mmCIF file of C-alpha atoms and ligand atoms in Angstrom:
data_model
loop_
_atom_site.group_PDB
_atom_site.id
_atom_site.type_symbol
_atom_site.label_atom_id
_atom_site.label_comp_id
_atom_site.label_asym_id
_atom_site.label_seq_id
_atom_site.Cartn_x
_atom_site.Cartn_y
_atom_site.Cartn_z
ATOM 1 C CA MET A 1 15.206 -3.782 17.615
ATOM 2 C CA PRO A 2 18.533 -5.202 16.424
ATOM 3 C CA SER A 3 19.148 -3.538 13.113
ATOM 4 C CA ARG A 4 21.560 -5.842 11.349
ATOM 5 C CA VAL A 5 20.779 -8.194 8.500
ATOM 6 C CA PHE A 6 23.395 -10.467 7.004
ATOM 7 C CA VAL A 7 22.635 -11.194 3.344
ATOM 8 C CA THR A 8 24.715 -14.122 2.141
ATOM 9 C CA ARG A 9 24.962 -13.029 -1.503
ATOM 10 C CA ARG A 10 23.892 -9.909 -3.394
ATOM 11 C CA ILE A 11 20.093 -10.140 -3.800
ATOM 12 C CA PRO A 12 18.265 -7.929 -6.354
ATOM 13 C CA LYS A 13 17.975 -4.219 -5.547
ATOM 14 C CA PRO A 14 14.301 -4.083 -4.445
ATOM 15 C CA GLY A 15 15.228 -6.289 -1.473
ATOM 16 C CA LEU A 16 18.290 -4.261 -0.491
ATOM 17 C CA ASP A 17 16.337 -0.992 -0.939
ATOM 18 C CA LEU A 18 13.626 -2.171 1.448
ATOM 19 C CA LEU A 19 16.181 -3.030 4.106
ATOM 20 C CA ALA A 20 17.919 0.331 3.658
ATOM 21 C CA ALA A 21 14.595 2.220 3.824
ATOM 22 C CA ALA A 22 13.846 0.494 7.141
ATOM 23 C CA GLY A 23 17.141 1.821 8.529
ATOM 24 C CA VAL A 24 18.670 -1.625 8.749
ATOM 25 C CA ARG A 25 22.401 -2.145 8.423
ATOM 26 C CA THR A 26 23.078 -4.764 5.795
ATOM 27 C CA ARG A 27 26.224 -6.760 5.256
ATOM 28 C CA ILE A 28 26.588 -8.834 2.087
ATOM 29 C CA GLY A 29 28.753 -11.951 2.349
ATOM 30 C CA GLN A 30 29.650 -12.255 -1.318
ATOM 31 C CA THR A 31 29.044 -9.547 -3.916
ATOM 32 C CA ASP A 32 30.748 -11.412 -6.740
ATOM 33 C CA ASP A 33 28.029 -13.500 -8.432
ATOM 34 C CA GLU A 34 30.508 -16.142 -9.619
ATOM 35 C CA THR A 35 31.856 -17.205 -6.227
ATOM 36 C CA ALA A 36 30.218 -19.130 -3.398
ATOM 37 C CA VAL A 37 30.256 -17.646 0.106
ATOM 38 C CA PRO A 38 33.171 -19.143 2.044
ATOM 39 C CA ARG A 39 32.024 -20.937 5.212
ATOM 40 C CA ALA A 40 34.073 -18.604 7.421
ATOM 41 C CA VAL A 41 32.316 -15.565 5.917
ATOM 42 C CA LEU A 42 28.955 -17.227 6.461
ATOM 43 C CA GLU A 43 29.800 -17.966 10.094
ATOM 44 C CA ASP A 44 31.016 -14.403 10.726
ATOM 45 C CA GLY A 45 27.879 -13.022 9.130
ATOM 46 C CA VAL A 46 25.571 -15.184 11.229
ATOM 47 C CA ARG A 47 27.366 -14.083 14.402
ATOM 48 C CA TRP A 48 27.070 -10.424 13.307
ATOM 49 C CA GLY A 49 23.468 -10.317 12.051
ATOM 50 C CA GLY A 50 20.145 -10.238 13.822
ATOM 51 C CA VAL A 51 18.652 -12.015 10.816
ATOM 52 C CA LEU A 52 20.121 -14.111 8.019
ATOM 53 C CA VAL A 53 18.909 -13.700 4.418
ATOM 54 C CA SER A 54 20.028 -16.801 2.542
ATOM 55 C CA LEU A 55 19.914 -18.269 -0.955
ATOM 56 C CA LEU A 56 19.648 -21.892 -1.973
ATOM 57 C CA THR A 57 23.428 -22.040 -2.417
ATOM 58 C CA GLU A 58 24.080 -21.779 1.320
ATOM 59 C CA PRO A 59 23.604 -24.776 3.582
ATOM 60 C CA VAL A 60 22.006 -23.345 6.713
ATOM 61 C CA ASP A 61 22.685 -26.231 9.067
ATOM 62 C CA ALA A 62 22.330 -26.747 12.814
ATOM 63 C CA ALA A 63 25.962 -25.805 13.507
ATOM 64 C CA LEU A 64 25.595 -22.495 11.670
ATOM 65 C CA LEU A 65 22.316 -21.634 13.406
ATOM 66 C CA ALA A 66 23.788 -22.427 16.813
ATOM 67 C CA LEU A 67 26.524 -19.804 16.358
ATOM 68 C CA ASN A 68 24.301 -16.901 17.358
ATOM 69 C CA PRO A 69 21.920 -17.252 20.337
ATOM 70 C CA ARG A 70 20.350 -13.934 19.330
ATOM 71 C CA LEU A 71 19.630 -14.781 15.703
ATOM 72 C CA LEU A 72 15.958 -13.864 15.172
ATOM 73 C CA GLY A 73 15.198 -15.501 11.868
ATOM 74 C CA VAL A 74 16.281 -16.916 8.534
ATOM 75 C CA ALA A 75 14.652 -15.439 5.413
ATOM 76 C CA ASN A 76 15.354 -17.677 2.419
ATOM 77 C CA CYS A 77 15.103 -15.881 -0.912
ATOM 78 C CA ALA A 78 13.445 -18.886 -2.618
ATOM 79 C CA VAL A 79 10.266 -20.882 -2.354
ATOM 80 C CA GLY A 80 12.265 -24.076 -1.698
ATOM 81 C CA TYR A 81 14.037 -24.307 1.654
ATOM 82 C CA ASP A 82 15.717 -27.697 1.525
ATOM 83 C CA ASN A 83 19.029 -25.877 2.077
ATOM 84 C CA ILE A 84 17.894 -25.090 5.635
ATOM 85 C CA ASP A 85 17.685 -27.499 8.559
ATOM 86 C CA VAL A 86 14.211 -26.303 9.574
ATOM 87 C CA ALA A 87 13.893 -28.867 12.391
ATOM 88 C CA ALA A 88 17.095 -27.543 13.955
ATOM 89 C CA ALA A 89 15.907 -23.942 13.532
ATOM 90 C CA THR A 90 12.596 -24.760 15.236
ATOM 91 C CA ALA A 91 14.360 -26.509 18.106
ATOM 92 C CA LEU A 92 16.520 -23.422 18.570
ATOM 93 C CA GLY A 93 13.474 -21.098 18.418
ATOM 94 C CA ILE A 94 14.377 -19.538 15.079
ATOM 95 C CA PRO A 95 11.597 -18.728 12.559
ATOM 96 C CA VAL A 96 12.355 -19.591 8.917
ATOM 97 C CA SER A 97 10.585 -17.944 5.974
ATOM 98 C CA ASN A 98 10.462 -18.308 2.177
ATOM 99 C CA THR A 99 9.046 -16.498 -0.876
ATOM 100 C CA PRO A 100 6.139 -18.575 -2.208
ATOM 101 C CA GLY A 101 3.743 -17.647 -5.001
ATOM 102 C CA ILE A 102 5.787 -14.921 -6.665
ATOM 103 C CA LEU A 103 7.739 -17.288 -8.904
ATOM 104 C CA THR A 104 4.869 -19.622 -9.807
ATOM 105 C CA ASP A 105 4.168 -18.160 -13.261
ATOM 106 C CA SER A 106 7.810 -17.629 -14.247
ATOM 107 C CA THR A 107 8.660 -21.189 -13.268
ATOM 108 C CA ALA A 108 5.619 -22.657 -15.015
ATOM 109 C CA ASP A 109 6.414 -20.666 -18.172
ATOM 110 C CA PHE A 110 10.000 -21.889 -18.112
ATOM 111 C CA THR A 111 8.850 -25.481 -17.683
ATOM 112 C CA TRP A 112 7.032 -25.115 -20.981
ATOM 113 C CA ALA A 113 10.045 -23.413 -22.561
ATOM 114 C CA LEU A 114 12.139 -26.465 -21.661
ATOM 115 C CA LEU A 115 9.469 -28.938 -22.719
ATOM 116 C CA LEU A 116 9.113 -27.290 -26.126
ATOM 117 C CA ALA A 117 12.866 -26.830 -26.468
ATOM 118 C CA VAL A 118 13.653 -30.512 -26.021
ATOM 119 C CA ALA A 119 10.691 -31.844 -28.009
ATOM 120 C CA ARG A 120 11.260 -29.463 -30.920
ATOM 121 C CA ARG A 121 15.065 -29.422 -30.659
ATOM 122 C CA VAL A 122 15.358 -25.625 -30.338
ATOM 123 C CA PRO A 123 18.923 -25.531 -28.879
ATOM 124 C CA GLU A 124 20.136 -28.008 -31.533
ATOM 125 C CA GLY A 125 18.635 -25.860 -34.273
ATOM 126 C CA ASP A 126 20.258 -22.748 -32.861
ATOM 127 C CA ALA A 127 23.659 -24.457 -32.576
ATOM 128 C CA TYR A 128 23.319 -25.782 -36.138
ATOM 129 C CA VAL A 129 22.705 -22.326 -37.607
ATOM 130 C CA ARG A 130 25.436 -20.682 -35.508
ATOM 131 C CA ALA A 131 27.936 -23.319 -36.592
ATOM 132 C CA GLY A 132 27.339 -22.318 -40.226
ATOM 133 C CA ARG A 133 25.930 -25.744 -41.032
ATOM 134 C CA TYR A 134 22.640 -24.475 -42.459
ATOM 135 C CA LYS A 135 23.499 -24.651 -46.165
ATOM 136 C CA LEU A 136 20.340 -26.184 -47.552
ATOM 137 C CA TRP A 137 16.879 -26.550 -46.119
ATOM 138 C CA GLY A 138 15.899 -30.216 -45.825
ATOM 139 C CA VAL A 139 12.595 -32.000 -45.305
ATOM 140 C CA ASN A 140 14.264 -34.310 -42.797
ATOM 141 C CA LEU A 141 16.118 -31.593 -40.923
ATOM 142 C CA MET A 142 15.644 -31.376 -37.102
ATOM 143 C CA LEU A 143 12.632 -33.654 -36.869
ATOM 144 C CA GLY A 144 11.271 -33.606 -33.338
ATOM 145 C CA ALA A 145 8.150 -34.650 -31.463
ATOM 146 C CA ASP A 146 4.798 -32.878 -31.533
ATOM 147 C CA VAL A 147 3.529 -31.379 -28.288
ATOM 148 C CA SER A 148 0.009 -30.577 -29.488
ATOM 149 C CA PRO A 149 -1.847 -33.287 -31.420
ATOM 150 C CA GLY A 150 -0.020 -31.965 -34.514
ATOM 151 C CA GLY A 151 0.749 -34.461 -37.228
ATOM 152 C CA SER A 152 -0.337 -37.476 -35.213
ATOM 153 C CA GLY A 153 -3.807 -36.121 -34.529
ATOM 154 C CA GLN A 154 -3.493 -37.728 -31.066
ATOM 155 C CA ARG A 155 -3.742 -35.727 -27.850
ATOM 156 C CA LYS A 156 -0.507 -36.002 -25.883
ATOM 157 C CA VAL A 157 -0.410 -36.781 -22.178
ATOM 158 C CA LEU A 158 1.329 -34.487 -19.699
ATOM 159 C CA GLY A 159 2.217 -36.160 -16.388
ATOM 160 C CA VAL A 160 2.668 -33.682 -13.523
ATOM 161 C CA ILE A 161 4.461 -35.018 -10.444
ATOM 162 C CA GLY A 162 4.116 -32.646 -7.492
ATOM 163 C CA TYR A 163 0.872 -30.687 -7.609
ATOM 164 C CA GLY A 164 1.554 -27.574 -5.575
ATOM 165 C CA ARG A 165 1.282 -24.031 -6.909
ATOM 166 C CA ILE A 166 3.823 -24.580 -9.700
ATOM 167 C CA GLY A 167 2.651 -28.036 -10.770
ATOM 168 C CA ALA A 168 -0.932 -26.747 -11.012
ATOM 169 C CA ALA A 169 0.179 -23.703 -13.043
ATOM 170 C CA VAL A 170 2.056 -25.983 -15.468
ATOM 171 C CA ALA A 171 -1.069 -28.151 -15.779
ATOM 172 C CA ARG A 172 -3.273 -25.111 -16.561
ATOM 173 C CA ARG A 173 -1.043 -24.169 -19.478
ATOM 174 C CA ALA A 174 -1.518 -27.622 -21.044
ATOM 175 C CA ALA A 175 -5.037 -26.684 -22.204
ATOM 176 C CA GLY A 176 -3.524 -24.509 -24.930
ATOM 177 C CA PHE A 177 -1.711 -27.545 -26.289
ATOM 178 C CA GLU A 178 -4.834 -29.712 -26.144
ATOM 179 C CA MET A 179 -3.117 -32.193 -23.867
ATOM 180 C CA ASP A 180 -4.601 -34.622 -21.381
ATOM 181 C CA VAL A 181 -3.150 -34.063 -17.918
ATOM 182 C CA LEU A 182 -2.393 -36.696 -15.291
ATOM 183 C CA ALA A 183 -1.152 -35.678 -11.865
ATOM 184 C CA TYR A 184 0.418 -37.472 -8.917
ATOM 185 C CA ASP A 185 0.968 -35.938 -5.505
ATOM 186 C CA PRO A 186 -0.137 -37.821 -2.382
ATOM 187 C CA GLU A 187 -0.331 -34.515 -0.490
ATOM 188 C CA ALA A 188 -2.616 -32.847 -3.049
ATOM 189 C CA ARG A 189 -5.119 -35.569 -3.921
ATOM 190 C CA ALA A 190 -8.139 -33.333 -3.153
ATOM 191 C CA ARG A 191 -6.792 -30.474 -5.255
ATOM 192 C CA ILE A 192 -6.080 -32.788 -8.195
ATOM 193 C CA ASP A 193 -9.575 -34.267 -7.991
ATOM 194 C CA ALA A 194 -11.090 -30.778 -7.877
ATOM 195 C CA ASP A 195 -9.202 -29.363 -10.873
ATOM 196 C CA PRO A 196 -11.072 -29.662 -14.162
ATOM 197 C CA GLY A 197 -9.060 -31.254 -16.953
ATOM 198 C CA VAL A 198 -6.675 -33.010 -14.555
ATOM 199 C CA ALA A 199 -6.935 -36.682 -13.593
ATOM 200 C CA TRP A 200 -5.254 -38.377 -10.631
ATOM 201 C CA ALA A 201 -2.873 -41.202 -11.513
ATOM 202 C CA GLU A 202 -0.726 -43.454 -9.363
ATOM 203 C CA LEU A 203 2.958 -42.820 -9.974
ATOM 204 C CA ASP A 204 3.581 -45.951 -12.048
ATOM 205 C CA ASP A 205 0.509 -45.332 -14.216
ATOM 206 C CA LEU A 206 1.502 -41.710 -14.772
ATOM 207 C CA LEU A 207 5.011 -42.750 -15.806
ATOM 208 C CA ALA A 208 3.710 -45.408 -18.179
ATOM 209 C CA GLN A 209 1.084 -43.230 -19.859
ATOM 210 C CA SER A 210 2.727 -39.801 -20.157
ATOM 211 C CA ASP A 211 4.416 -38.375 -23.242
ATOM 212 C CA PHE A 212 5.966 -35.659 -21.061
ATOM 213 C CA VAL A 213 6.701 -36.130 -17.360
ATOM 214 C CA THR A 214 7.321 -32.880 -15.478
ATOM 215 C CA LEU A 215 8.625 -32.705 -11.892
ATOM 216 C CA HIS A 216 7.445 -30.150 -9.314
ATOM 217 C CA PRO A 217 7.680 -31.641 -5.812
ATOM 218 C CA ALA A 218 9.616 -30.142 -2.927
ATOM 219 C CA LEU A 219 12.767 -32.101 -2.101
ATOM 220 C CA THR A 220 12.038 -34.317 0.907
ATOM 221 C CA ASP A 221 13.070 -37.794 2.020
ATOM 222 C CA ARG A 222 10.016 -39.080 0.150
ATOM 223 C CA THR A 223 10.884 -37.393 -3.165
ATOM 224 C CA ARG A 224 14.660 -37.918 -3.184
ATOM 225 C CA HIS A 225 15.426 -40.183 -6.186
ATOM 226 C CA LEU A 226 11.705 -40.536 -6.901
ATOM 227 C CA ILE A 227 12.803 -40.835 -10.509
ATOM 228 C CA ASP A 228 15.326 -43.663 -10.407
ATOM 229 C CA ALA A 229 16.283 -46.389 -12.901
ATOM 230 C CA ARG A 230 13.062 -48.271 -12.181
ATOM 231 C CA ALA A 231 10.890 -45.202 -12.745
ATOM 232 C CA LEU A 232 12.735 -44.378 -15.965
ATOM 233 C CA ARG A 233 12.106 -47.921 -17.198
ATOM 234 C CA ARG A 234 8.368 -47.375 -16.639
ATOM 235 C CA MET A 235 8.362 -44.389 -19.034
ATOM 236 C CA LYS A 236 7.582 -44.674 -22.744
ATOM 237 C CA ARG A 237 10.627 -44.808 -24.995
ATOM 238 C CA THR A 238 9.162 -41.780 -26.793
ATOM 239 C CA ALA A 239 8.645 -39.779 -23.591
ATOM 240 C CA TYR A 240 10.528 -36.755 -22.237
ATOM 241 C CA LEU A 241 11.406 -35.850 -18.634
ATOM 242 C CA ILE A 242 11.491 -32.221 -17.446
ATOM 243 C CA ASN A 243 12.917 -31.201 -14.051
ATOM 244 C CA VAL A 244 12.649 -27.640 -12.726
ATOM 245 C CA ALA A 245 12.182 -28.721 -9.086
ATOM 246 C CA ARG A 246 15.301 -29.967 -7.299
ATOM 247 C CA GLY A 247 18.095 -32.066 -8.803
ATOM 248 C CA PRO A 248 18.090 -34.901 -6.236
ATOM 249 C CA VAL A 249 14.487 -35.793 -7.164
ATOM 250 C CA VAL A 250 16.171 -37.577 -10.105
ATOM 251 C CA ASP A 251 18.915 -40.189 -9.880
ATOM 252 C CA GLU A 252 21.105 -38.380 -12.395
ATOM 253 C CA ALA A 253 23.410 -41.329 -13.099
ATOM 254 C CA ALA A 254 20.361 -43.462 -13.932
ATOM 255 C CA LEU A 255 19.063 -40.669 -16.158
ATOM 256 C CA VAL A 256 22.357 -40.490 -18.063
ATOM 257 C CA ALA A 257 22.128 -44.250 -18.666
ATOM 258 C CA ALA A 258 18.511 -43.913 -19.861
ATOM 259 C CA LEU A 259 19.386 -41.024 -22.198
ATOM 260 C CA ARG A 260 22.427 -42.822 -23.609
ATOM 261 C CA GLY A 261 20.493 -46.060 -24.143
ATOM 262 C CA ARG A 262 17.530 -44.127 -25.626
ATOM 263 C CA ARG A 263 15.354 -45.689 -22.908
ATOM 264 C CA ILE A 264 13.510 -42.359 -23.042
ATOM 265 C CA ALA A 265 13.490 -39.823 -25.889
ATOM 266 C CA GLY A 266 15.013 -36.954 -23.968
ATOM 267 C CA ALA A 267 15.148 -34.720 -20.924
ATOM 268 C CA ALA A 268 15.327 -31.044 -20.061
ATOM 269 C CA LEU A 269 16.915 -30.096 -16.753
ATOM 270 C CA ASP A 270 17.066 -26.786 -14.904
ATOM 271 C CA VAL A 271 18.416 -28.402 -11.726
ATOM 272 C CA PHE A 272 21.052 -31.036 -10.991
ATOM 273 C CA GLU A 273 21.736 -33.577 -8.317
ATOM 274 C CA ARG A 274 25.042 -32.046 -7.200
ATOM 275 C CA GLU A 275 24.483 -28.566 -8.583
ATOM 276 C CA PRO A 276 26.398 -27.019 -10.278
ATOM 277 C CA ALA A 277 28.329 -30.253 -10.966
ATOM 278 C CA LEU A 278 26.872 -32.531 -13.634
ATOM 279 C CA ALA A 279 26.752 -36.329 -13.549
ATOM 280 C CA PRO A 280 29.486 -37.889 -15.709
ATOM 281 C CA GLY A 281 28.264 -38.325 -19.264
ATOM 282 C CA LEU A 282 25.356 -35.852 -19.055
ATOM 283 C CA LEU A 283 27.087 -33.214 -21.172
ATOM 284 C CA GLU A 284 27.788 -35.747 -23.899
ATOM 285 C CA CYS A 285 24.101 -36.674 -24.269
ATOM 286 C CA ASP A 286 22.610 -35.053 -27.375
ATOM 287 C CA ASN A 287 19.016 -35.616 -26.204
ATOM 288 C CA VAL A 288 19.110 -33.373 -23.158
ATOM 289 C CA VAL A 289 18.588 -29.609 -22.798
ATOM 290 C CA LEU A 290 20.456 -28.062 -19.857
ATOM 291 C CA ALA A 291 19.815 -24.795 -18.005
ATOM 292 C CA PRO A 292 21.553 -23.230 -14.966
ATOM 293 C CA HIS A 293 18.649 -23.195 -12.467
ATOM 294 C CA MET A 294 16.997 -20.231 -14.175
ATOM 295 C CA ALA A 295 13.286 -21.076 -14.103
ATOM 296 C CA SER A 296 12.379 -18.109 -11.887
ATOM 297 C CA ALA A 297 14.988 -15.821 -13.445
ATOM 298 C CA SER A 298 12.980 -12.871 -14.743
ATOM 299 C CA VAL A 299 13.829 -9.335 -13.666
ATOM 300 C CA ASP A 300 10.416 -8.725 -12.105
ATOM 301 C CA THR A 301 10.123 -12.100 -10.393
ATOM 302 C CA ARG A 302 13.568 -12.081 -8.816
ATOM 303 C CA GLY A 303 13.079 -8.433 -7.766
ATOM 304 C CA ARG A 304 9.814 -9.284 -6.004
ATOM 305 C CA MET A 305 11.330 -12.392 -4.429
ATOM 306 C CA ALA A 306 14.114 -10.243 -2.965
ATOM 307 C CA ALA A 307 11.546 -7.732 -1.677
ATOM 308 C CA ALA A 308 9.513 -10.542 -0.103
ATOM 309 C CA ALA A 309 12.619 -11.948 1.581
ATOM 310 C CA ALA A 310 13.418 -8.454 2.916
ATOM 311 C CA GLU A 311 9.877 -8.079 4.264
ATOM 312 C CA ASN A 312 10.180 -11.434 5.997
ATOM 313 C CA ALA A 313 13.578 -10.390 7.384
ATOM 314 C CA LEU A 314 12.162 -7.144 8.799
ATOM 315 C CA ALA A 315 9.331 -9.047 10.486
ATOM 316 C CA HIS A 316 11.874 -11.467 11.992
ATOM 317 C CA LEU A 317 13.899 -8.509 13.272
ATOM 318 C CA ARG A 318 10.836 -6.889 14.849
ATOM 319 C CA GLY A 319 9.796 -10.124 16.502
ATOM 320 C CA GLU A 320 6.602 -10.089 14.414
ATOM 321 C CA ARG A 321 5.092 -13.068 12.652
ATOM 322 C CA ALA A 322 6.798 -13.209 9.229
ATOM 323 C CA PRO A 323 4.390 -13.121 6.261
ATOM 324 C CA ASN A 324 5.769 -16.408 4.904
ATOM 325 C CA VAL A 325 7.005 -18.325 7.912
ATOM 326 C CA VAL A 326 7.412 -22.055 7.163
ATOM 327 C CA ASN A 327 7.734 -23.267 10.782
ATOM 328 C CA SER A 328 4.879 -21.273 12.335
ATOM 329 C CA GLY A 329 4.798 -23.563 15.382
ATOM 330 C CA VAL A 330 8.099 -21.964 16.441
ATOM 331 C CA TYR A 331 6.267 -18.895 17.756
ATOM 332 C CA GLU A 332 4.650 -21.065 20.441
ATOM 333 C CA THR A 333 7.932 -22.480 21.728
ATOM 334 C CA ALA A 334 9.805 -21.538 24.885
ATOM 335 C CA ALA A 335 12.992 -21.457 22.808
ATOM 336 C CA TYR A 336 11.516 -18.647 20.664
ATOM 337 C CA ARG A 337 10.313 -16.693 23.697
ATOM 338 C CA GLU A 338 13.725 -16.935 25.339
ATOM 339 C CA ARG A 339 15.468 -15.890 22.165
ATOM 340 C CA THR A 340 13.287 -12.827 21.598
ATOM 341 C CA ALA A 341 13.391 -11.910 25.309
ATOM 342 C CA ALA A 342 17.182 -11.868 24.991
ATOM 343 C CA GLY A 343 16.610 -8.773 22.853
ATOM 344 C CA GLY A 344 17.990 -10.178 19.633
HETATM 345 C C1 LIG B 1 15.445 -19.749 -7.689
HETATM 346 C C2 LIG B 1 14.133 -21.756 -6.680
HETATM 347 O O1 LIG B 1 16.336 -20.163 -8.608
HETATM 348 O O2 LIG B 1 12.707 -20.488 -5.320
HETATM 349 C C3 LIG B 1 13.265 -21.558 -5.488
HETATM 350 O O3 LIG B 1 13.145 -22.501 -4.685
HETATM 351 O O4 LIG B 1 14.690 -22.766 -6.848
HETATM 352 C C4 LIG B 1 14.271 -20.637 -7.677
HETATM 353 O O5 LIG B 1 13.216 -19.792 -7.724
HETATM 354 C C5 LIG B 1 16.156 -19.316 -6.484
HETATM 355 O O6 LIG B 1 15.743 -19.857 -5.331
HETATM 356 C C6 LIG B 1 16.237 -17.814 -6.414
HETATM 357 O O7 LIG B 1 16.902 -17.400 -5.286
#
């Protein structure tokens, strides 16, 4: 078995410990958490390693994958894998794996943290106190929007777009806020219909009826710019948009225009279209809460994600079926057989 794993950036210790315990030699491309991995380092690492452990910050494209004819797998330390050209990997006979499930609760919890933060103006309140501006309590100070029926006595509507594991977990939490839940996901119609307390809605109806629209689809050609200027115009002026999925699901320039023009009440974003860059004008909007892609960032969750990525990497190295392979058809291909026969 080839015993070399190239890890693009320093993953949490449980993952590195598992690799070390298996007797695998590990090289880390970038140990400094503030700096991206230079392309040349990435290329060297891919040539050196039997398996690549990547993060969402590294584009794993066809040219990179083609550098090493003995590369036995790519283990992405994330549930999303839009940073990887999976079609190219499959064509080359390379299994790709991810870390699903582990981050579902952390991400769903954080979705609610953002939703509550923007509706109830938590970051503004914090900034106000820190700036020494809290001199006198006022009955009109920091008025926000209710999430539960609250003062209006009306149940609010949560619109969930993308009804996979995370979308469904966000929907479950809405019961505690006595909300009505609408969901849209053409790939999960049966699951939506089966879930009590959740009603299917076409996209336009969901946008028009929801008080909070929350985004949870994978990034694909179908979901890129799903929320564009037209979609934003469909939303209520009093509604909020929350995105913890992938930045390009939202046309960020259109969102800035909608926030500036108060076309919608506000937004809370954990992800950005050209992450970590922000669309011009976004920072100046006072009705948006911003976070640095931290929805799954709890010590336990990230530790278990790293361990899961390491387990996938070890399976790739051993030529075994990885627990979370995303292109399982690859194992049936001649390209895979040739690659593994080459000895890795
Ligand atoms: C993480 C994510 O921020 O898993 C994903 O797809 O976007 C997040 O959980 C990240 O991937 C952790 O490596």
